[in-house]
XYZ file of C-alpha atoms in Angstrom:
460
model
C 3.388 -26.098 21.584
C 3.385 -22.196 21.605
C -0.096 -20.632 22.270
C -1.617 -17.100 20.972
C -1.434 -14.872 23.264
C -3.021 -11.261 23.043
C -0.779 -8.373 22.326
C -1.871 -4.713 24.629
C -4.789 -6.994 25.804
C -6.989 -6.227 28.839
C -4.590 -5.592 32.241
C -6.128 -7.268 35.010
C -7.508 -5.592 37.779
C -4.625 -5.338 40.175
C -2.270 -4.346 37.351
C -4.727 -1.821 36.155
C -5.303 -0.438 39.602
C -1.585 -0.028 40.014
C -1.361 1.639 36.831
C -3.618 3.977 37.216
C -2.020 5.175 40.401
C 1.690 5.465 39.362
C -0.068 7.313 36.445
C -1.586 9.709 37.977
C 1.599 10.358 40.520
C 3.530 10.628 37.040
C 1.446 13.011 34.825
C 1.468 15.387 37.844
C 5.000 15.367 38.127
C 5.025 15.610 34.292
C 3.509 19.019 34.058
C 5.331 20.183 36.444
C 8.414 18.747 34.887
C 7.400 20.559 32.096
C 6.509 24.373 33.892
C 10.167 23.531 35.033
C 11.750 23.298 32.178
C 10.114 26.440 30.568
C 10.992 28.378 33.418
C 14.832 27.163 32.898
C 14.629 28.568 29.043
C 12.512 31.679 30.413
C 15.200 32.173 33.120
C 18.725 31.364 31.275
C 17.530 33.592 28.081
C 16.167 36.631 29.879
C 19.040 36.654 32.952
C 21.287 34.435 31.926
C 23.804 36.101 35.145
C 21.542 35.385 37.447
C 20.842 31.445 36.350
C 24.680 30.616 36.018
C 25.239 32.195 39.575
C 22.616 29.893 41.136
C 22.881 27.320 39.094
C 26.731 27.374 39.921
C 26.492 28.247 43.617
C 28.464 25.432 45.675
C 27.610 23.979 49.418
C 28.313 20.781 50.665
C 31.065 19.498 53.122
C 34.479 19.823 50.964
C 36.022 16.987 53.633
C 33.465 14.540 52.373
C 34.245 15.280 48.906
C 30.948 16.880 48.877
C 31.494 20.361 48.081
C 29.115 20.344 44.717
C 27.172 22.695 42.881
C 23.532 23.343 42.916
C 23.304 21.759 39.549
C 25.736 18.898 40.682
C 23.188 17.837 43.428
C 20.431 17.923 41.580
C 22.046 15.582 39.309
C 23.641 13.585 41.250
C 21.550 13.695 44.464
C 17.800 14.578 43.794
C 18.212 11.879 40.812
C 18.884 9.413 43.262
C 15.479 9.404 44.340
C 14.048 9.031 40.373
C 16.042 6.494 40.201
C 15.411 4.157 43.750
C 11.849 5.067 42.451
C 12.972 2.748 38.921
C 14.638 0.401 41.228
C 10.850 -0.455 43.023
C 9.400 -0.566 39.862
C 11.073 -2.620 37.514
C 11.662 -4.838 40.851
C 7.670 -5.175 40.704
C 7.562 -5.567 37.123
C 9.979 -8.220 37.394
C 7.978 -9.999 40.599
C 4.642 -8.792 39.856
C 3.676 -7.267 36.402
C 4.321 -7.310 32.859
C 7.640 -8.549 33.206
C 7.059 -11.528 35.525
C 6.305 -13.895 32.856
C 9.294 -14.005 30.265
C 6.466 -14.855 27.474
C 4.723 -11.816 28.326
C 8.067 -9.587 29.194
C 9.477 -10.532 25.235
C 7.896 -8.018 23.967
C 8.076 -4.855 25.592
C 11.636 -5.680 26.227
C 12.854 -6.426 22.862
C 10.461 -3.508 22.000
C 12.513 -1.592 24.394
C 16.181 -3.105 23.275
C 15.538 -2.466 19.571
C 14.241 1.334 20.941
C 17.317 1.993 22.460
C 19.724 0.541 20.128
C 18.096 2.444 17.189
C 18.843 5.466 17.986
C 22.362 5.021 19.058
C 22.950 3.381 15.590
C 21.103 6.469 13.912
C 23.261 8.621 16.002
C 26.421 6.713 15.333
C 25.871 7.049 11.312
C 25.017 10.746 11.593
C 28.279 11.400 12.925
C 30.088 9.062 10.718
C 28.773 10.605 7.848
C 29.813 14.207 9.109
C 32.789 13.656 10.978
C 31.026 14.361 14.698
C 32.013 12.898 18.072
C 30.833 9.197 18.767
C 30.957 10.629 22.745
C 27.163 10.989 22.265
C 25.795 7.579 21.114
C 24.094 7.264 24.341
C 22.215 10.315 24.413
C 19.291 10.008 22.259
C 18.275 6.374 23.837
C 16.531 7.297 27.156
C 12.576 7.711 27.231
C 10.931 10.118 30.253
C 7.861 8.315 31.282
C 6.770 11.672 32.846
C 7.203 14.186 30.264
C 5.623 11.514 27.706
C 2.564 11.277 30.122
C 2.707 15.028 30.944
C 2.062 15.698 27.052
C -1.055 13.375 27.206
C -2.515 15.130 29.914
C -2.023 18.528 27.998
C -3.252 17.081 24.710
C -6.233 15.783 26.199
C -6.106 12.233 24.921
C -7.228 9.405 26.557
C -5.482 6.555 26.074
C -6.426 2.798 26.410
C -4.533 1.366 29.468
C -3.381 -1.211 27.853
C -1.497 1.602 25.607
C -0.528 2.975 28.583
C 0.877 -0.208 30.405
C 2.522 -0.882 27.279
C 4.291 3.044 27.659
C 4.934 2.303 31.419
C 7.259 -1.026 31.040
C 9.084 0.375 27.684
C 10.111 3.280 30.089
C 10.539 0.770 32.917
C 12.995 -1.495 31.016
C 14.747 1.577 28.965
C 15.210 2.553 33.084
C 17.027 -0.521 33.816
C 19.103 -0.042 30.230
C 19.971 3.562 31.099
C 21.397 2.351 34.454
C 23.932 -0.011 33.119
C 24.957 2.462 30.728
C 25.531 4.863 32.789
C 27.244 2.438 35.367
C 29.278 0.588 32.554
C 30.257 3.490 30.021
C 30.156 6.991 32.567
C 32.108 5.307 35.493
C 35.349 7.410 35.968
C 38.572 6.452 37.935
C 37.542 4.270 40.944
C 38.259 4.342 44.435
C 38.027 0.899 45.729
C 37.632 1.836 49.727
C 34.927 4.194 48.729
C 33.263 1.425 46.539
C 33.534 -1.553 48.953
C 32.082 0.886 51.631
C 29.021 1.881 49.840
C 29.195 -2.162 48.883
C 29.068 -2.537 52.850
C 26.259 0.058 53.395
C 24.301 -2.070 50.723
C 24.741 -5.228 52.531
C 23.471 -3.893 55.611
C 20.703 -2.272 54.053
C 19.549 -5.628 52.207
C 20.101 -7.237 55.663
C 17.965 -5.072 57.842
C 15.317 -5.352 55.196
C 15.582 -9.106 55.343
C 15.134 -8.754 59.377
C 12.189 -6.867 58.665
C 13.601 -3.528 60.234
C 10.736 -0.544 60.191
C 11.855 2.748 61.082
C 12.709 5.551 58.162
C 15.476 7.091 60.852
C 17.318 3.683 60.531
C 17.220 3.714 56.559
C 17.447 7.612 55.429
C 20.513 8.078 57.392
C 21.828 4.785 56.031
C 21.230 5.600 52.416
C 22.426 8.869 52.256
C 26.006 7.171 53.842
C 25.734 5.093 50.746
C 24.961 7.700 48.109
C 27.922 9.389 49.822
C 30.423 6.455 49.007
C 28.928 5.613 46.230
C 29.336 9.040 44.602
C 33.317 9.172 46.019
C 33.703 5.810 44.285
C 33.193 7.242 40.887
C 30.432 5.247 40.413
C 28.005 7.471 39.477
C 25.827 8.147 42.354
C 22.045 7.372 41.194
C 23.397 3.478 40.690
C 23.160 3.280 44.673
C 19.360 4.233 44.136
C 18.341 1.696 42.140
C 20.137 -0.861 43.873
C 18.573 0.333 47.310
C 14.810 0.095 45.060
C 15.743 -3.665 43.738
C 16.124 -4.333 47.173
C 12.812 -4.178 48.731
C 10.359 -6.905 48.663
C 7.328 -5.983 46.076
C 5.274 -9.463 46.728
C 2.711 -9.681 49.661
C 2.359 -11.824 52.285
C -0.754 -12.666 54.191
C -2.566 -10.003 55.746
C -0.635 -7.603 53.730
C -2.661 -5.103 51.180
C 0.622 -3.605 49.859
C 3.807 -4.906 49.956
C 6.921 -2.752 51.274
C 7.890 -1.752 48.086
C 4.591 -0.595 46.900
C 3.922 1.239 50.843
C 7.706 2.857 50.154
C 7.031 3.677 46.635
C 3.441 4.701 47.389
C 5.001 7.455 49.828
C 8.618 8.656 47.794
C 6.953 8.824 44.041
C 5.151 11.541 45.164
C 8.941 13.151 45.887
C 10.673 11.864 43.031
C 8.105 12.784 40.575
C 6.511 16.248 42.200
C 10.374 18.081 43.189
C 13.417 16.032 42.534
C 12.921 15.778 38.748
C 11.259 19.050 38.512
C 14.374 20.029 40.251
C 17.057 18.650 38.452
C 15.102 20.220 35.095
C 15.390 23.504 36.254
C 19.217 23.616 37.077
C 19.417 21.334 33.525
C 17.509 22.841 31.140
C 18.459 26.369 31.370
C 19.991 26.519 27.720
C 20.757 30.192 25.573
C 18.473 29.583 22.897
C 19.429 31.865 19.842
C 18.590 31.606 15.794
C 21.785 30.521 15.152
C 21.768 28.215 17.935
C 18.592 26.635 16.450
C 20.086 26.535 13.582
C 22.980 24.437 14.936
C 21.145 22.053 16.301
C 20.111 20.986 12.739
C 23.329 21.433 10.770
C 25.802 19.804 13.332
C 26.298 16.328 13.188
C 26.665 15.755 17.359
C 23.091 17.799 18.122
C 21.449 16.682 14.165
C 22.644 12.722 15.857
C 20.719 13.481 18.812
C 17.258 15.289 17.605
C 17.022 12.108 14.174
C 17.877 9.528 16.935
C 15.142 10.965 19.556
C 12.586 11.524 16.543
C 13.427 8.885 13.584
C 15.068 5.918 15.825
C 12.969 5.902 18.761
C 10.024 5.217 16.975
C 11.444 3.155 14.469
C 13.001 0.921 16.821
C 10.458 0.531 19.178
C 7.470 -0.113 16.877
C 10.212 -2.587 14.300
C 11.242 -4.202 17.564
C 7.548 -4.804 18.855
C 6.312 -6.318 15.045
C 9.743 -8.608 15.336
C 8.552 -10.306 18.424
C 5.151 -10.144 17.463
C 5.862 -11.813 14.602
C 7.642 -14.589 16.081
C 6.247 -15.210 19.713
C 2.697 -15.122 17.844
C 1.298 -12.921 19.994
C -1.648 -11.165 18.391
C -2.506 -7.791 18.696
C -5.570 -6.605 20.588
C -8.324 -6.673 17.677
C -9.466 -3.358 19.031
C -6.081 -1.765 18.984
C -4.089 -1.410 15.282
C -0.784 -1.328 14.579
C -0.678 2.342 14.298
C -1.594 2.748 17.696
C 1.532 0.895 18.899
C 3.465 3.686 16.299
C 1.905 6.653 18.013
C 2.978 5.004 21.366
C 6.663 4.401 19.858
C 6.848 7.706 18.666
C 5.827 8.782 21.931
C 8.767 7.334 23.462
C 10.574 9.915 21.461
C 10.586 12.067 23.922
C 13.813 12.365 26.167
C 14.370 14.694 28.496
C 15.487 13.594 32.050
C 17.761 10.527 31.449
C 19.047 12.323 27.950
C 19.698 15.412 29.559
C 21.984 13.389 32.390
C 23.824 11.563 29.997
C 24.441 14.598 28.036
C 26.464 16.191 30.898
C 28.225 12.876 31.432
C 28.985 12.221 27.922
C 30.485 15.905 27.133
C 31.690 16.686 30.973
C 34.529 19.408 30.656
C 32.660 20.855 27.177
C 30.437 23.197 28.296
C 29.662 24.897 24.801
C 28.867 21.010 23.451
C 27.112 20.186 26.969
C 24.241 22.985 26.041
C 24.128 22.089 22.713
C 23.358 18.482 22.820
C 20.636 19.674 25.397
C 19.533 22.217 23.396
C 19.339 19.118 20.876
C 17.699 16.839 23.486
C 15.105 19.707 23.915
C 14.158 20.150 20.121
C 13.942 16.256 19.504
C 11.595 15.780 22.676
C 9.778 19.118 21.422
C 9.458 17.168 17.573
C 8.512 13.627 19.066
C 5.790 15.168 20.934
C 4.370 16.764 18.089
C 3.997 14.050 16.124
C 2.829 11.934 18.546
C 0.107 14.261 19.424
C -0.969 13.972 16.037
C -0.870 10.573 15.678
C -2.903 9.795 18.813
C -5.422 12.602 18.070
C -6.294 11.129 14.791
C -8.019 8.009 16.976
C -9.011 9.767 19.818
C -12.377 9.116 19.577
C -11.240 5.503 19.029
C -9.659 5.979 22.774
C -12.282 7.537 23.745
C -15.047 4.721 23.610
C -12.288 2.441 24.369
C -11.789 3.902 27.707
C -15.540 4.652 28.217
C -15.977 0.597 28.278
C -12.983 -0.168 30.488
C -14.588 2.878 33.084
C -18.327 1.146 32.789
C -19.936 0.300 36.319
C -23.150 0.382 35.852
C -23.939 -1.873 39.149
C -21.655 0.776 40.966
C -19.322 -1.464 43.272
C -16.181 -0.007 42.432
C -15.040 -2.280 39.656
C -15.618 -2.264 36.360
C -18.033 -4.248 34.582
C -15.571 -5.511 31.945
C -14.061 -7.286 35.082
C -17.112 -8.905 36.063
C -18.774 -9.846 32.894
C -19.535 -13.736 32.827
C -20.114 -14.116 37.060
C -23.514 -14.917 38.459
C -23.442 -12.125 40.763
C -22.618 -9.642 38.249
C -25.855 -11.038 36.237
C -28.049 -11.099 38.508
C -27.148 -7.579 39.826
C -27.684 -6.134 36.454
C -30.937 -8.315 35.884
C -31.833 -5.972 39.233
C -30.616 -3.127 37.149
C -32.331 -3.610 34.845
C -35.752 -4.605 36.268
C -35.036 -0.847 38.023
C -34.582 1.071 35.280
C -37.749 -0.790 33.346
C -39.856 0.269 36.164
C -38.797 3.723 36.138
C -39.545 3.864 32.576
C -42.843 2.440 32.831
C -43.904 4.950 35.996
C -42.419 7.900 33.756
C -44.668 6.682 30.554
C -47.970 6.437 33.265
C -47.055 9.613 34.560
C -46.846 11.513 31.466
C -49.753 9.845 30.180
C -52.144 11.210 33.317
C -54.951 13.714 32.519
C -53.829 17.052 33.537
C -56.161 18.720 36.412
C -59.173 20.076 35.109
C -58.963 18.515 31.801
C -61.733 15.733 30.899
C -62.182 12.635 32.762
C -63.750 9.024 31.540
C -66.834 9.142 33.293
């Protein structure tokens, strides 16, 4: 017999903890991910020379089949590290978190399913209708967890963590979806020897984590052998991230306070998040934005496909998808929380920018007059989602507000909240103390300010 359950419910404390620090990591990187890509538009539209030259600038070892351009690496090598940091954490999720439980994983990932199939249908009919390429289906259904959470910080809104767990595992899963896309539908001519090598390298790597091997000169070296092969496979070359991330263990054992995966994670998020997406936006984003270019980007069906499917199908998908299995796992939804709240986060998830931008260049490789156009597209429909959002979440910010003041409460001041510790005999009896404190204080303030002054009459 199925059970309610609560729907964007209280996290508990370890997951909230967590949370809160791969938050923080993330809306850093977010605003810078966002100077970044300003800087790109500022740079490309005011010397546009000077940003193709560097952009375009090759190094690398042309015997290793490494002789790519600055923009190639940070594609295809500073992504890698975005994406071993997805690996870790949808290997915790899937261990440790929100996804550990299949009752509790339904919805986020049928949330996230239904978000990412959306959009590729809205795209699909778009182009249909006006006679566009279908090469672009998979653009519009990636969401950037950083830029979403670099918006928040800017608009000043506070939301619930539960909202914000619920953000973290759409992006998580829509991670692991983007990765087989990319794997299954970008994957060019293969070279076997390359393949089985970096298939090789990955075996070793699993093993010598499995013998509990510590040393970072033993693994860097190794990995970058297997990003190697893995990129001269024709694989593209971020899968060998992830599959190095999946690899580590994310559960502790006794005596442990962090698991490897969190330590690892912990110490390369910091990188991902903070220079290798910042990076890769920089040597991406640099787009000529004109009138008629803007202009464009509404009118033709590949670019209009991209900016509906980012804006309409994102958050159409993601908040139908989350009612569907709502509906039928009958989960309820947090009684402090509505269901516009869940929209706002959907529409949230609008926002592509990292992922879409990558797929982009795969999609419409060889095309590089399409190739800025869809990112021009990618730009606008991030640029739209996050204005509505904003909106949206603004209109119950005060809502979040109090919400978040509650979760934050410690009034006995031990370092965890009180919502944590309501119903324990400790936690009564220190607030009792508390209490009794703050009464006597009172009382001493009301004697005080009821003394005679000096010099004024005294009872005789």
């Amino acid at each position: 017999m199925s059970t309610d359950r609560t729907f964007l419910g209280r996290l508990s404390l370890p997951e909230r903890r967590h949370l809160t620090d791969a938050l923080r990591t993330e809306t850093v990187g977010g605003v810078l991910l966002l100077v970044a890509a300003v800087s790109a538009l500022v740079w490309a539209n005011t010397f546009p020379a000077g940003y193709e030259t560097v952009s375009g600038f090759h190094i690398g070892p042309a015997s290793l089949g490494l002789d790519l351009s600055i923009e190639h690496w940070a594609a295809d090598g500073l992504l890698a590290i975005f994406f071993f940091v997805a690996g870790i954490e949808l290997k915790r999720e899937l261990v440790a978190g929100e996804l550990r439980d299949p009752k509790a994983a339904a919805l986020p990932v049928v949330a996230a399913i239904c978000g990412m199939a959306t959009p590729a249908l809205v795209y699909v009919l778009v182009n249909a209708v006006g006679g566009g390429s279908m090469d672009g289906w998979a653009v519009p259904t990636a969401t950037d967890i950083a830029f979403a959470l670099a918006v928040l910080a800017v608009i000043g809104t506070s939301l619930p963590s539960a909202l914000r767990a619920f953000l973290l595992t759409l992006a998580v899963v829509d991670d692991l979806f983007a990765i087989l896309i990319i794997a299954v539908f970008f994957t060019s001519d293969l070279n076997f020897a390359a393949l089985g090598g970096a298939f090789a390298g990955l075996a070793l790597f699993w093993f010598l984590l499995r013998k509990e091997v510590r040393g970072w000169y033993v693994y860097v070296p190794l990995a970058l052998v297997i990003w190697a092969l893995m990129y001269n496979s024709g694989v593209h070359a971020t899968i060998a991230g992830v599959a190095m991330g999946l690899m580590l263990r994310c559960t502790t054992r006794d005596g442990e306070e962090h698991s490897p995966g969190e330590h690892v994670e912990h110490l390369v998020r910091p990188l991902s998040a903070g220079l290798a997406v910042p990076l890769f936006a920089l040597f991406s984003a640099g787009v000529t934005m004109s009138s008629e270019a803007l202009r464009d980007v509404f009118t033709q069906p590949v670019t209009l496909g991209v900016v509906l499917g980012l804006v309409v199908g994102k958050a159409l998908g993601i908040f139908g998808g989350t009612w569907l299995a709502a509906r039928f796992t009958r989960a309820e939804l947090n009684p402090q929380l509505s269901w516009p709240d869940v929209f706002a986060v959907a529409t949230l998830a609008g926002i592509g920018f990292t992922v879409s931008l990558l797929i982009g260049e795969l999609a419409f490789e060889g095309d590089a007059a399409l190739t800025d156009e869809v990112k021009a597209a990618v730009l606008m429909g991030s640029l739209i989602a996050a204005a509505c959002a904003s909106v949206l979440l603004k209109l119950r910010v005060r809502k979040y507000q109090l919400l978040v003041a509650e979760e934050e409460r410690d009034e006995d001041e031990d370092g965890i909240p009180d919502v944590y510790e309501e119903g324990t005999e400790a936690y009564h009896l220190r607030m009792a103390e508390i209490h009794e404190r703050k009464a006597a204080e009172h009382r001493e303030r009301a004697r005080l300010a009821g003394a005679p002054r000096d010099g004024a009459d005294r009872p005789a």
